Amino acid sequence: MNISGENIRMSAAANRSRESVVASLMAKALAKPGILSLAAGFTDNTVLPATLVREAVRNIPENASALQYGSNQGRPALRRSLAEKLRALDGAKIATVDAAGIVMTNGSQQSLYLLAQVLCDEGDIVFVEAPTYFVVFDVLSGLGIEAMSLPMDARGQVDPELLRELLCRLRGEGRLNRVKMAYFITYYSNPGGVSMESGVKRELGKVFSEIAPWVVAVEDTAYRELYFSSPHPAQSILALPEWKGLPVALTGSFSKCFSPGIRLGYFATNVPKIVEKSLNIKAQQDFGSANLSQWIAEYAFASGKFDTLVAGLRMHYAGKARALSDELAFGGLRKTGWKWNDPDGGLLMWLRGPEGLNTGADGDFCRECIDREVLYVPGAICYADPESAPKGNVRLSFGTLPAKDLREGARRFCAAAKACK
Amino acid sequence: MNISGENIRMSAAANRSRESVVASLMAKALAKPGILSLAAGFTDNTVLPATLVREAVRNIPENASALQYGSNQGRPALRRSLAEKLRALDGAKIATVDAAGIVMTNGSQQSLYLLAQVLCDEGDIVFVEAPTYFVVFDVLSGLGIEAMSLPMDARGQVDPELLRELLCRLRGEGRLNRVKMAYFITYYSNPGGVSMESGVKRELGKVFSEIAPWVVAVEDTAYRELYFSSPHPAQSILALPEWKGLPVALTGSFSKCFSPGIRLGYFATNVPKIVEKSLNIKAQQDFGSANLSQWIAEYAFASGKFDTLVAGLRMHYAGKARALSDELAFGGLRKTGWKWNDPDGGLLMWLRGPEGLNTGADGDFCRECIDREVLYVPGAICYADPESAPKGNVRLSFGTLPAKDLREGARRFCAAAKACK
């Protein structure tokens, strides 16, 4: 009953869009049921808030409006709670944005997509960190936008002076006005586990202010609240005086600190025009994110139970991070030339392999890991240009697997590392 | 703390996208708290399935996977249920599509957006009925696509012979290959309340097959199950022999027959390439619709309670349709030259005003209605070219308001009609 559709010419957008790396990794995992995935960026099923979600749904008001269409921008009380939360996280005296500057989206993924859609035309440039969250490359290439790596220092921080040089070079090439957006993952980043230092944020503000004040800084804070001991001291870009007057959009997510299954995120911006235009396009795409999901999030805040949940998640993931790191160390991975820092938040670890190792999907090490039934994310896919990217890095996730399986996965990984030494 | 953002040049897509009509109608409604909206396309809060949703959430399996990320395409058991439902609705011996041909989306709105994205480039043409669901114009213009009206007969059916002429004319102009999609609302349509006759569907299949077999027919079936006495006899385009070998995508929604608040819809197609490419782009936009919403829908099917719910909705909305129509007749609307057919399904009524009346937002009749605190959708916005559209039509919804308010709204509408006579 299917037809070949050979005579259907798909759009340029369709032809630019390739299968996501996530999908192909999942296919690999499914092909071997015994495989342990240290690649998947899921959270841990055992700490999903089933009880709280049931309670929230039990408490849907009797007129059941949470089951009706909501507004395109999102529930006002939820957006007010988020504005208040951002103020609290930044220790700001007054709110950095108000509810009118916040748009609820289908995960922070849709925030990223809408921001790219309203800000960029085909051929425009978006700055990304190196490494960065690899799905952003699909978003950008799907929309015909060029991802350009920012110059980074050895600690994984963007280098403000080299950024200044890059901007000047682009100006010389007549391309500076094509730069529309800069994408930063500023807390316990995916994949590097790095948080952007306050001093770096301030310097970046000065550089953009001086040379390219129209570039919208998109600050992805998906992991910000998942710190292990204390909150990272850096304020968000939105709150820093060096960024005053510059356009900023902060994105956030309910996936990491609550439940990925409600598929809810948001962005907060100081540019009303970005809200307005994003809402025009969001109305075309879905006319508002699921009102039920928003009610659940609103209830979690209003009941105070969101904070209790997150406090538990911090301890839980801190323990799992330690389990994975300890087992890798115990398995002798450092002795085979691997290096990593213990994460202080988030769900991810970034490992640098020994000199000359290739961790790509086509290499011996990857084959060795798949043979031993353990999966990781090859580091090179986290760079704008995989060809020129460092070849020896790996992203491991401690989010999904229980501690026992994390340890077993680590042992398999160490065994593969030894075999490829 | 907001900035003007004057120096930020937005994208062409952003500048093409205007505020949705729905948003501006809602703003009008909010400005007058006592206004009765016969414009809003919401469903009735009193028949939302709060109890069933609570039951579904209570029954989330203990490992809570419905609160985890789902797959990009959607829950397999839900897609299998939908394939089965389509087969049953069409009385087909074998399934018209299988689960692999179905993609779950954020309302059927996202289905429409994804299909337009994967099939059309800027400057391409999409055929629409006249009148049609007005939000489709925002989708198409936002993506730079031209909406072109199909020739319709006096009964509101697409005219196959005139379609043949239109296609030949486009061929003569060298534009035939720019036609990529034809959008039909085939059951109790929005706004006309018309169902496409089986004979018309068959003839259309022959015309496309002969002249433009690459054009993808998108059949929107959002209201199909909301029939008032018996199901409409026409099979879906997917099931008709005249369409065999032609590309078809059927869209469906959980908003009308279940709950708009779970924001869930789907499309089903016989072209695997459309599934593949849509999924690539969906992965960029959101990486899958809310797993929790999908679990709720899956539970509703598996428990058999979806069918019970819909049976109740049919009686409920049939009663409300009658209330609105009776009150309009009782108020003497026909005597002032208005005409309408009693709907036999759906949530909408389409009224044709007396010769020479202008129901546009800038006209006396609209002002009169707003003064009397009743809101409607001006018919002209449901045509691809509002300038050349008939000016005297109106869309009324009996979905949202309770019967008492429907009757009061009808009385106000009749009073406005008399005042403008």
Short mmCIF file of C-alpha atoms in Angstrom, two decimals, chain A:
data_model
loop_
_atom_site.label_atom_id
_atom_site.label_comp_id
_atom_site.label_asym_id
_atom_site.label_seq_id
_atom_site.Cartn_x
_atom_site.Cartn_y
_atom_site.Cartn_z
CA MET A 1 0.00 0.00 0.00
CA ASN A 2 3.01 2.30 0.26
CA ILE A 3 4.10 4.07 -2.88
CA SER A 4 7.64 4.84 -3.86
CA GLY A 5 7.02 8.54 -4.33
CA GLU A 6 9.90 8.72 -6.78
CA ASN A 7 8.16 11.51 -8.66
CA ILE A 8 7.84 13.66 -5.54
CA ARG A 9 10.54 16.26 -5.34
CA MET A 10 11.06 17.14 -1.66
CA SER A 11 11.85 20.68 -0.53
CA ALA A 12 15.35 22.06 -0.16
CA ALA A 13 14.77 22.11 3.61
CA ALA A 14 13.93 18.41 3.53
CA ASN A 15 16.97 17.60 1.46
CA ARG A 16 19.25 19.60 3.76
CA SER A 17 17.97 17.67 6.78
CA ARG A 18 19.67 14.42 7.61
CA GLU A 19 18.87 11.73 10.12
CA SER A 20 19.81 12.91 13.57
CA VAL A 21 22.86 11.33 15.18
CA VAL A 22 20.67 10.45 18.14
CA ALA A 23 18.43 8.36 15.92
CA SER A 24 21.33 6.44 14.45
CA LEU A 25 22.88 5.84 17.89
CA MET A 26 19.52 4.57 19.10
CA ALA A 27 19.31 2.23 16.15
CA LYS A 28 22.72 0.82 17.09
CA ALA A 29 21.58 0.34 20.67
CA LEU A 30 18.39 -1.42 19.61
CA ALA A 31 20.32 -3.83 17.41
CA LYS A 32 22.09 -5.22 20.50
CA PRO A 33 19.68 -5.63 23.38
CA GLY A 34 22.48 -6.26 25.89
CA ILE A 35 24.30 -3.06 25.04
CA LEU A 36 24.88 -0.50 27.81
CA SER A 37 24.46 3.01 26.50
CA LEU A 38 26.67 5.67 28.01
CA ALA A 39 25.65 7.71 24.95
CA ALA A 40 21.95 8.40 25.52
CA GLY A 41 21.18 11.77 27.07
CA PHE A 42 18.08 10.51 28.87
CA THR A 43 17.50 11.06 32.57
CA ASP A 44 17.07 8.29 35.14
CA ASN A 45 13.63 6.61 35.12
CA THR A 46 13.91 5.85 38.85
CA VAL A 47 13.84 9.53 39.80
CA LEU A 48 11.08 10.70 37.46
CA PRO A 49 8.37 12.55 39.40
CA ALA A 50 5.50 10.09 38.86
CA THR A 51 3.91 10.83 42.24
CA LEU A 52 4.07 14.57 41.78
CA VAL A 53 2.66 14.34 38.24
CA ARG A 54 -0.23 12.19 39.50
CA GLU A 55 -0.90 14.70 42.26
CA ALA A 56 -0.84 17.60 39.79
CA VAL A 57 -3.29 15.84 37.47
CA ARG A 58 -5.55 14.89 40.38
CA ASN A 59 -5.65 18.60 41.20
CA ILE A 60 -6.66 19.84 37.77
CA PRO A 61 -9.34 22.40 38.60
CA GLU A 62 -12.87 21.13 38.11
CA ASN A 63 -13.59 23.30 35.05
CA ALA A 64 -10.70 21.29 33.55
CA SER A 65 -9.22 24.25 31.71
CA ALA A 66 -5.78 22.56 31.71
CA LEU A 67 -7.29 20.09 29.22
CA GLN A 68 -8.50 22.91 26.97
CA TYR A 69 -6.39 24.87 24.48
CA GLY A 70 -4.02 27.20 26.28
CA SER A 71 -2.52 30.40 24.99
CA ASN A 72 0.19 30.42 22.37
CA GLN A 73 2.72 32.02 24.73
CA GLY A 74 1.94 29.77 27.67
CA ARG A 75 0.20 29.84 31.07
CA PRO A 76 0.72 33.23 32.73
CA ALA A 77 1.17 31.88 36.27
CA LEU A 78 3.85 29.47 35.07
CA ARG A 79 5.67 32.25 33.25
CA ARG A 80 5.51 34.41 36.37
CA SER A 81 7.02 31.57 38.41
CA LEU A 82 9.81 31.20 35.88
CA ALA A 83 10.60 34.93 35.93
CA GLU A 84 10.77 34.73 39.71
CA LYS A 85 13.02 31.65 39.55
CA LEU A 86 15.44 33.38 37.16
CA ARG A 87 15.59 36.36 39.50
CA ALA A 88 16.34 34.04 42.44
CA LEU A 89 19.01 32.05 40.57
CA ASP A 90 20.80 35.26 39.66
CA GLY A 91 20.41 36.72 43.12
CA ALA A 92 19.07 39.79 41.36
CA LYS A 93 17.23 42.48 43.28
CA ILE A 94 14.64 42.94 40.54
CA ALA A 95 13.49 40.51 37.89
CA THR A 96 15.76 40.25 34.84
CA VAL A 97 12.71 39.51 32.67
CA ASP A 98 9.02 39.50 33.40
CA ALA A 99 6.41 36.97 32.32
CA ALA A 100 5.81 38.90 29.08
CA GLY A 101 9.39 38.13 28.02
CA ILE A 102 8.99 34.37 28.43
CA VAL A 103 7.68 31.93 25.80
CA MET A 104 6.84 28.31 26.70
CA THR A 105 8.02 25.82 24.08
CA ASN A 106 8.11 22.09 23.29
CA GLY A 107 11.30 21.46 25.18
CA SER A 108 14.11 24.00 24.94
CA GLN A 109 14.73 22.37 21.56
CA GLN A 110 11.84 24.33 20.07
CA SER A 111 13.17 27.51 21.68
CA LEU A 112 16.40 27.01 19.80
CA TYR A 113 14.54 26.29 16.55
CA LEU A 114 12.27 29.33 16.83
CA LEU A 115 15.15 31.65 17.74
CA ALA A 116 17.13 30.43 14.73
CA GLN A 117 14.05 30.84 12.53
CA VAL A 118 13.26 34.41 13.59
CA LEU A 119 16.85 35.63 13.62
CA CYS A 120 18.56 33.92 10.71
CA ASP A 121 18.20 33.66 6.97
CA GLU A 122 19.89 31.05 4.81
CA GLY A 123 23.61 31.69 4.66
CA ASP A 124 23.72 33.52 8.00
CA ILE A 125 26.22 32.56 10.68
CA VAL A 126 25.65 31.32 14.22
CA PHE A 127 28.59 31.09 16.62
CA VAL A 128 28.84 27.89 18.63
CA GLU A 129 31.24 26.66 21.27
CA ALA A 130 33.71 23.91 20.43
CA PRO A 131 32.58 21.36 21.46
CA THR A 132 28.83 22.04 21.68
CA TYR A 133 25.46 20.23 21.87
CA PHE A 134 25.53 18.36 18.56
CA VAL A 135 21.80 18.58 17.79
CA VAL A 136 22.26 22.33 17.23
CA PHE A 137 24.09 21.45 14.00
CA ASP A 138 20.98 19.70 12.67
CA VAL A 139 18.83 22.70 13.56
CA LEU A 140 21.18 25.11 11.83
CA SER A 141 21.95 23.06 8.74
CA GLY A 142 18.26 22.23 8.38
CA LEU A 143 17.56 25.97 8.17
CA GLY A 144 20.53 26.57 5.85
CA ILE A 145 22.54 28.43 8.51
CA GLU A 146 26.30 28.13 8.96
CA ALA A 147 27.58 27.02 12.39
CA MET A 148 30.93 28.68 13.12
CA SER A 149 33.13 27.59 16.03
CA LEU A 150 34.21 30.11 18.60
CA PRO A 151 37.87 30.17 19.62
CA MET A 152 38.23 28.31 22.93
CA ASP A 153 41.04 28.20 25.47
CA ALA A 154 42.53 25.10 27.07
CA ARG A 155 39.99 25.21 29.93
CA GLY A 156 37.08 25.03 27.51
CA GLN A 157 36.20 28.72 27.90
CA VAL A 158 35.47 30.98 24.95
CA ASP A 159 38.49 33.27 24.45
CA PRO A 160 37.22 36.89 24.31
CA GLU A 161 40.37 38.28 22.69
CA LEU A 162 40.34 35.67 19.95
CA LEU A 163 36.62 36.33 19.48
CA ARG A 164 37.49 39.99 18.90
CA GLU A 165 39.98 38.89 16.25
CA LEU A 166 37.44 36.60 14.62
CA LEU A 167 34.85 39.39 14.46
CA CYS A 168 37.40 41.75 12.91
CA ARG A 169 38.36 39.14 10.37
CA LEU A 170 34.70 38.61 9.43
CA ARG A 171 34.32 42.37 9.11
CA GLY A 172 37.28 42.42 6.75
CA GLU A 173 35.61 39.69 4.70
CA GLY A 174 32.35 41.66 4.61
CA ARG A 175 30.58 38.87 6.50
CA LEU A 176 30.23 40.40 9.95
CA ASN A 177 26.60 41.38 9.34
CA ARG A 178 25.78 37.72 8.61
CA VAL A 179 26.48 36.78 12.25
CA LYS A 180 23.08 36.74 13.94
CA MET A 181 23.32 34.58 17.01
CA ALA A 182 25.89 33.15 19.46
CA TYR A 183 24.97 29.94 21.23
CA PHE A 184 26.50 29.33 24.66
CA ILE A 185 25.83 26.44 27.04
CA THR A 186 26.91 28.15 30.21
CA TYR A 187 26.37 25.68 33.07
CA TYR A 188 27.76 22.08 33.16
CA SER A 189 27.72 22.14 29.41
CA ASN A 190 26.76 19.43 26.97
CA PRO A 191 29.16 17.81 26.15
CA GLY A 192 32.13 19.39 27.95
CA GLY A 193 30.74 19.69 31.46
CA VAL A 194 32.19 23.21 31.54
CA SER A 195 30.54 26.27 33.13
CA MET A 196 31.31 29.66 31.67
CA GLU A 197 33.19 31.85 34.13
CA SER A 198 31.70 35.15 35.12
CA GLY A 199 34.78 37.03 33.93
CA VAL A 200 34.52 35.44 30.51
CA LYS A 201 30.83 36.34 30.26
CA ARG A 202 31.64 39.94 31.13
CA GLU A 203 34.46 40.17 28.59
CA LEU A 204 32.29 38.66 25.86
CA GLY A 205 29.66 41.30 26.57
CA LYS A 206 32.26 44.02 26.08
CA VAL A 207 33.46 42.56 22.79
CA PHE A 208 29.97 42.14 21.31
CA SER A 209 28.95 45.57 22.57
CA GLU A 210 31.90 47.12 20.82
CA ILE A 211 31.90 45.26 17.51
CA ALA A 212 28.60 43.45 16.86
CA PRO A 213 25.88 44.62 19.27
CA TRP A 214 23.09 43.08 17.21
CA VAL A 215 24.24 39.49 17.76
CA VAL A 216 21.72 37.73 20.00
CA ALA A 217 23.39 35.71 22.74
CA VAL A 218 21.43 32.51 23.29
CA GLU A 219 22.35 31.18 26.71
CA ASP A 220 21.30 27.55 27.17
CA THR A 221 20.89 26.84 30.88
CA ALA A 222 19.40 23.33 30.68
CA TYR A 223 21.68 21.90 33.40
CA ARG A 224 22.04 25.00 35.60
CA GLU A 225 20.04 23.69 38.55
CA LEU A 226 21.67 20.25 38.47
CA TYR A 227 24.74 21.33 40.46
CA PHE A 228 26.23 18.73 42.81
CA SER A 229 27.41 20.76 45.79
CA SER A 230 26.66 24.46 45.36
CA PRO A 231 25.23 26.59 42.54
CA HIS A 232 27.73 27.85 40.03
CA PRO A 233 28.54 31.45 41.05
CA ALA A 234 28.24 33.03 37.60
CA GLN A 235 25.07 35.02 37.00
CA SER A 236 23.27 34.52 33.73
CA ILE A 237 24.20 36.79 30.85
CA LEU A 238 20.77 38.44 31.18
CA ALA A 239 21.74 39.80 34.58
CA LEU A 240 25.26 41.06 33.89
CA PRO A 241 25.87 44.81 33.53
CA GLU A 242 28.31 44.31 30.63
CA TRP A 243 25.38 42.87 28.64
CA LYS A 244 23.01 45.70 29.44
CA GLY A 245 21.42 46.91 26.23
CA LEU A 246 22.53 43.81 24.32
CA PRO A 247 20.00 41.27 23.02
CA VAL A 248 19.91 38.04 25.02
CA ALA A 249 17.70 34.96 25.03
CA LEU A 250 18.08 32.47 27.87
CA THR A 251 16.70 28.98 27.26
CA GLY A 252 15.62 26.56 29.96
CA SER A 253 14.12 23.10 30.15
CA PHE A 254 11.92 20.92 32.34
CA SER A 255 13.54 17.80 30.88
CA LYS A 256 16.62 17.54 33.07
CA CYS A 257 15.21 18.70 36.42
CA PHE A 258 11.69 17.39 36.14
CA SER A 259 10.43 15.13 33.35
CA PRO A 260 11.37 14.88 29.68
CA GLY A 261 7.96 13.31 29.03
CA ILE A 262 6.04 16.54 29.52
CA ARG A 263 8.21 18.02 26.72
CA LEU A 264 8.39 21.51 28.09
CA GLY A 265 10.97 24.25 27.91
CA TYR A 266 11.05 27.99 27.49
CA PHE A 267 13.06 30.99 26.51
CA ALA A 268 13.30 34.36 28.23
CA THR A 269 14.45 37.43 26.35
CA ASN A 270 14.90 41.16 26.79
CA VAL A 271 13.81 41.81 23.18
CA PRO A 272 10.00 42.11 22.83
CA LYS A 273 10.29 41.80 19.05
CA ILE A 274 11.81 38.33 19.43
CA VAL A 275 8.83 37.29 21.57
CA GLU A 276 6.38 38.71 19.06
CA LYS A 277 7.94 37.12 15.97
CA SER A 278 8.57 33.78 17.67
CA LEU A 279 4.92 33.65 18.71
CA ASN A 280 3.80 34.37 15.15
CA ILE A 281 5.80 31.36 13.96
CA LYS A 282 4.88 29.19 16.95
CA ALA A 283 1.22 29.81 16.09
CA GLN A 284 1.93 28.26 12.70
CA GLN A 285 3.73 25.28 14.21
CA ASP A 286 1.45 24.27 17.08
CA PHE A 287 -0.48 27.22 18.55
CA GLY A 288 0.95 26.69 22.02
CA SER A 289 2.66 23.90 23.93
CA ALA A 290 0.58 21.28 25.73
CA ASN A 291 -1.52 23.06 28.34
CA LEU A 292 -1.59 19.91 30.48
CA SER A 293 2.22 19.80 30.64
CA GLN A 294 2.25 23.46 31.60
CA TRP A 295 -0.32 22.88 34.32
CA ILE A 296 1.86 20.12 35.78
CA ALA A 297 4.91 22.41 35.83
CA GLU A 298 2.85 25.25 37.29
CA TYR A 299 1.57 22.95 40.03
CA ALA A 300 5.09 21.71 40.81
CA PHE A 301 6.24 25.29 41.39
CA ALA A 302 3.15 26.46 43.27
CA SER A 303 3.24 23.46 45.62
CA GLY A 304 6.91 24.02 46.40
CA LYS A 305 7.57 20.42 45.40
CA PHE A 306 9.71 21.31 42.40
CA ASP A 307 12.50 22.49 44.71
CA THR A 308 12.29 19.35 46.84
CA LEU A 309 12.49 17.21 43.72
CA VAL A 310 15.52 19.01 42.33
CA ALA A 311 17.34 18.82 45.65
CA GLY A 312 16.97 15.05 45.47
CA LEU A 313 18.08 14.91 41.84
CA ARG A 314 21.29 16.76 42.69
CA MET A 315 22.32 14.13 45.22
CA HIS A 316 21.21 11.31 42.96
CA TYR A 317 23.21 12.42 39.93
CA ALA A 318 26.20 13.46 42.03
CA GLY A 319 26.34 9.85 43.25
CA LYS A 320 26.08 8.47 39.74
CA ALA A 321 28.76 10.82 38.44
CA ARG A 322 31.04 9.56 41.17
CA ALA A 323 30.21 5.92 40.43
CA LEU A 324 31.11 6.33 36.77
CA SER A 325 34.26 8.34 37.38
CA ASP A 326 35.49 6.06 40.18
CA GLU A 327 34.96 2.93 38.15
CA LEU A 328 36.81 4.38 35.15
CA ALA A 329 39.70 5.32 37.44
CA PHE A 330 39.60 1.96 39.20
CA GLY A 331 39.62 0.25 35.79
CA GLY A 332 42.95 1.91 35.04
CA LEU A 333 41.70 4.26 32.34
CA ARG A 334 44.05 7.07 33.36
CA LYS A 335 46.97 4.69 33.04
CA THR A 336 46.07 4.08 29.39
CA GLY A 337 46.43 7.82 28.77
CA TRP A 338 42.84 9.00 29.19
CA LYS A 339 42.07 12.26 31.01
CA TRP A 340 38.92 13.79 32.45
CA ASN A 341 37.65 16.14 35.12
CA ASP A 342 35.09 15.01 37.64
CA PRO A 343 31.87 16.83 36.77
CA ASP A 344 30.42 19.22 39.34
CA GLY A 345 26.95 19.21 37.80
CA GLY A 346 24.88 18.07 34.83
CA LEU A 347 24.55 14.59 33.38
CA LEU A 348 27.67 14.29 31.25
CA MET A 349 31.38 13.55 31.35
CA TRP A 350 33.90 14.57 28.73
CA LEU A 351 36.99 12.37 28.28
CA ARG A 352 40.11 13.02 26.27
CA GLY A 353 41.69 9.87 24.89
CA PRO A 354 45.40 9.19 24.53
CA GLU A 355 47.40 10.92 21.78
CA GLY A 356 46.56 9.55 18.34
CA LEU A 357 43.39 7.67 19.32
CA ASN A 358 40.43 7.96 16.96
CA THR A 359 37.07 7.60 18.71
CA GLY A 360 35.03 8.11 15.51
CA ALA A 361 32.24 5.70 14.55
CA ASP A 362 34.48 4.33 11.78
CA GLY A 363 37.47 3.65 14.06
CA ASP A 364 38.84 0.59 15.88
CA PHE A 365 38.01 1.96 19.32
CA CYS A 366 34.32 2.40 18.50
CA ARG A 367 34.18 -1.10 17.01
CA GLU A 368 35.87 -2.47 20.10
CA CYS A 369 33.29 -0.76 22.34
CA ILE A 370 30.35 -2.03 20.31
CA ASP A 371 31.82 -5.55 20.41
CA ARG A 372 32.01 -5.22 24.19
CA GLU A 373 28.48 -3.80 24.20
CA VAL A 374 29.07 -0.31 25.46
CA LEU A 375 28.06 2.84 23.59
CA TYR A 376 29.45 6.40 23.78
CA VAL A 377 29.17 9.62 21.78
CA PRO A 378 32.23 10.25 19.59
CA GLY A 379 33.57 13.69 20.50
CA ALA A 380 34.13 14.82 16.92
CA ILE A 381 30.40 15.12 16.20
CA CYS A 382 30.26 17.90 18.81
CA TYR A 383 32.29 20.24 16.60
CA ALA A 384 31.01 22.44 13.79
CA ASP A 385 33.50 20.85 11.42
CA PRO A 386 33.96 17.16 12.32
CA GLU A 387 36.79 16.87 9.77
CA SER A 388 39.07 19.32 11.56
CA ALA A 389 37.82 18.39 15.04
CA PRO A 390 39.97 16.67 17.64
CA LYS A 391 39.52 12.95 17.04
CA GLY A 392 40.21 11.48 20.46
CA ASN A 393 37.37 12.72 22.70
CA VAL A 394 34.32 10.98 24.08
CA ARG A 395 31.10 12.06 25.78
CA LEU A 396 29.73 9.74 28.43
CA SER A 397 26.37 10.15 30.13
CA PHE A 398 25.68 9.02 33.68
CA GLY A 399 22.05 10.16 33.44
CA THR A 400 20.26 7.09 32.21
CA LEU A 401 21.75 3.85 33.56
CA PRO A 402 21.47 2.67 37.16
CA ALA A 403 24.74 2.81 39.12
CA LYS A 404 25.32 -0.95 38.74
CA ASP A 405 25.11 -0.69 34.95
CA LEU A 406 27.18 2.48 34.91
CA ARG A 407 29.94 0.54 36.66
CA GLU A 408 29.65 -2.37 34.24
CA GLY A 409 29.65 0.06 31.30
CA ALA A 410 32.76 1.71 32.69
CA ARG A 411 34.49 -1.68 32.99
CA ARG A 412 33.67 -2.48 29.36
CA PHE A 413 34.89 0.93 28.28
CA CYS A 414 38.17 0.42 30.16
CA ALA A 415 38.60 -2.99 28.57
CA ALA A 416 38.12 -1.47 25.11
CA ALA A 417 40.63 1.26 25.95
CA LYS A 418 43.18 -1.35 27.00
CA ALA A 419 42.59 -3.40 23.87
CA CYS A 420 43.22 -0.33 21.69
CA LYS A 421 46.26 0.86 23.57
#
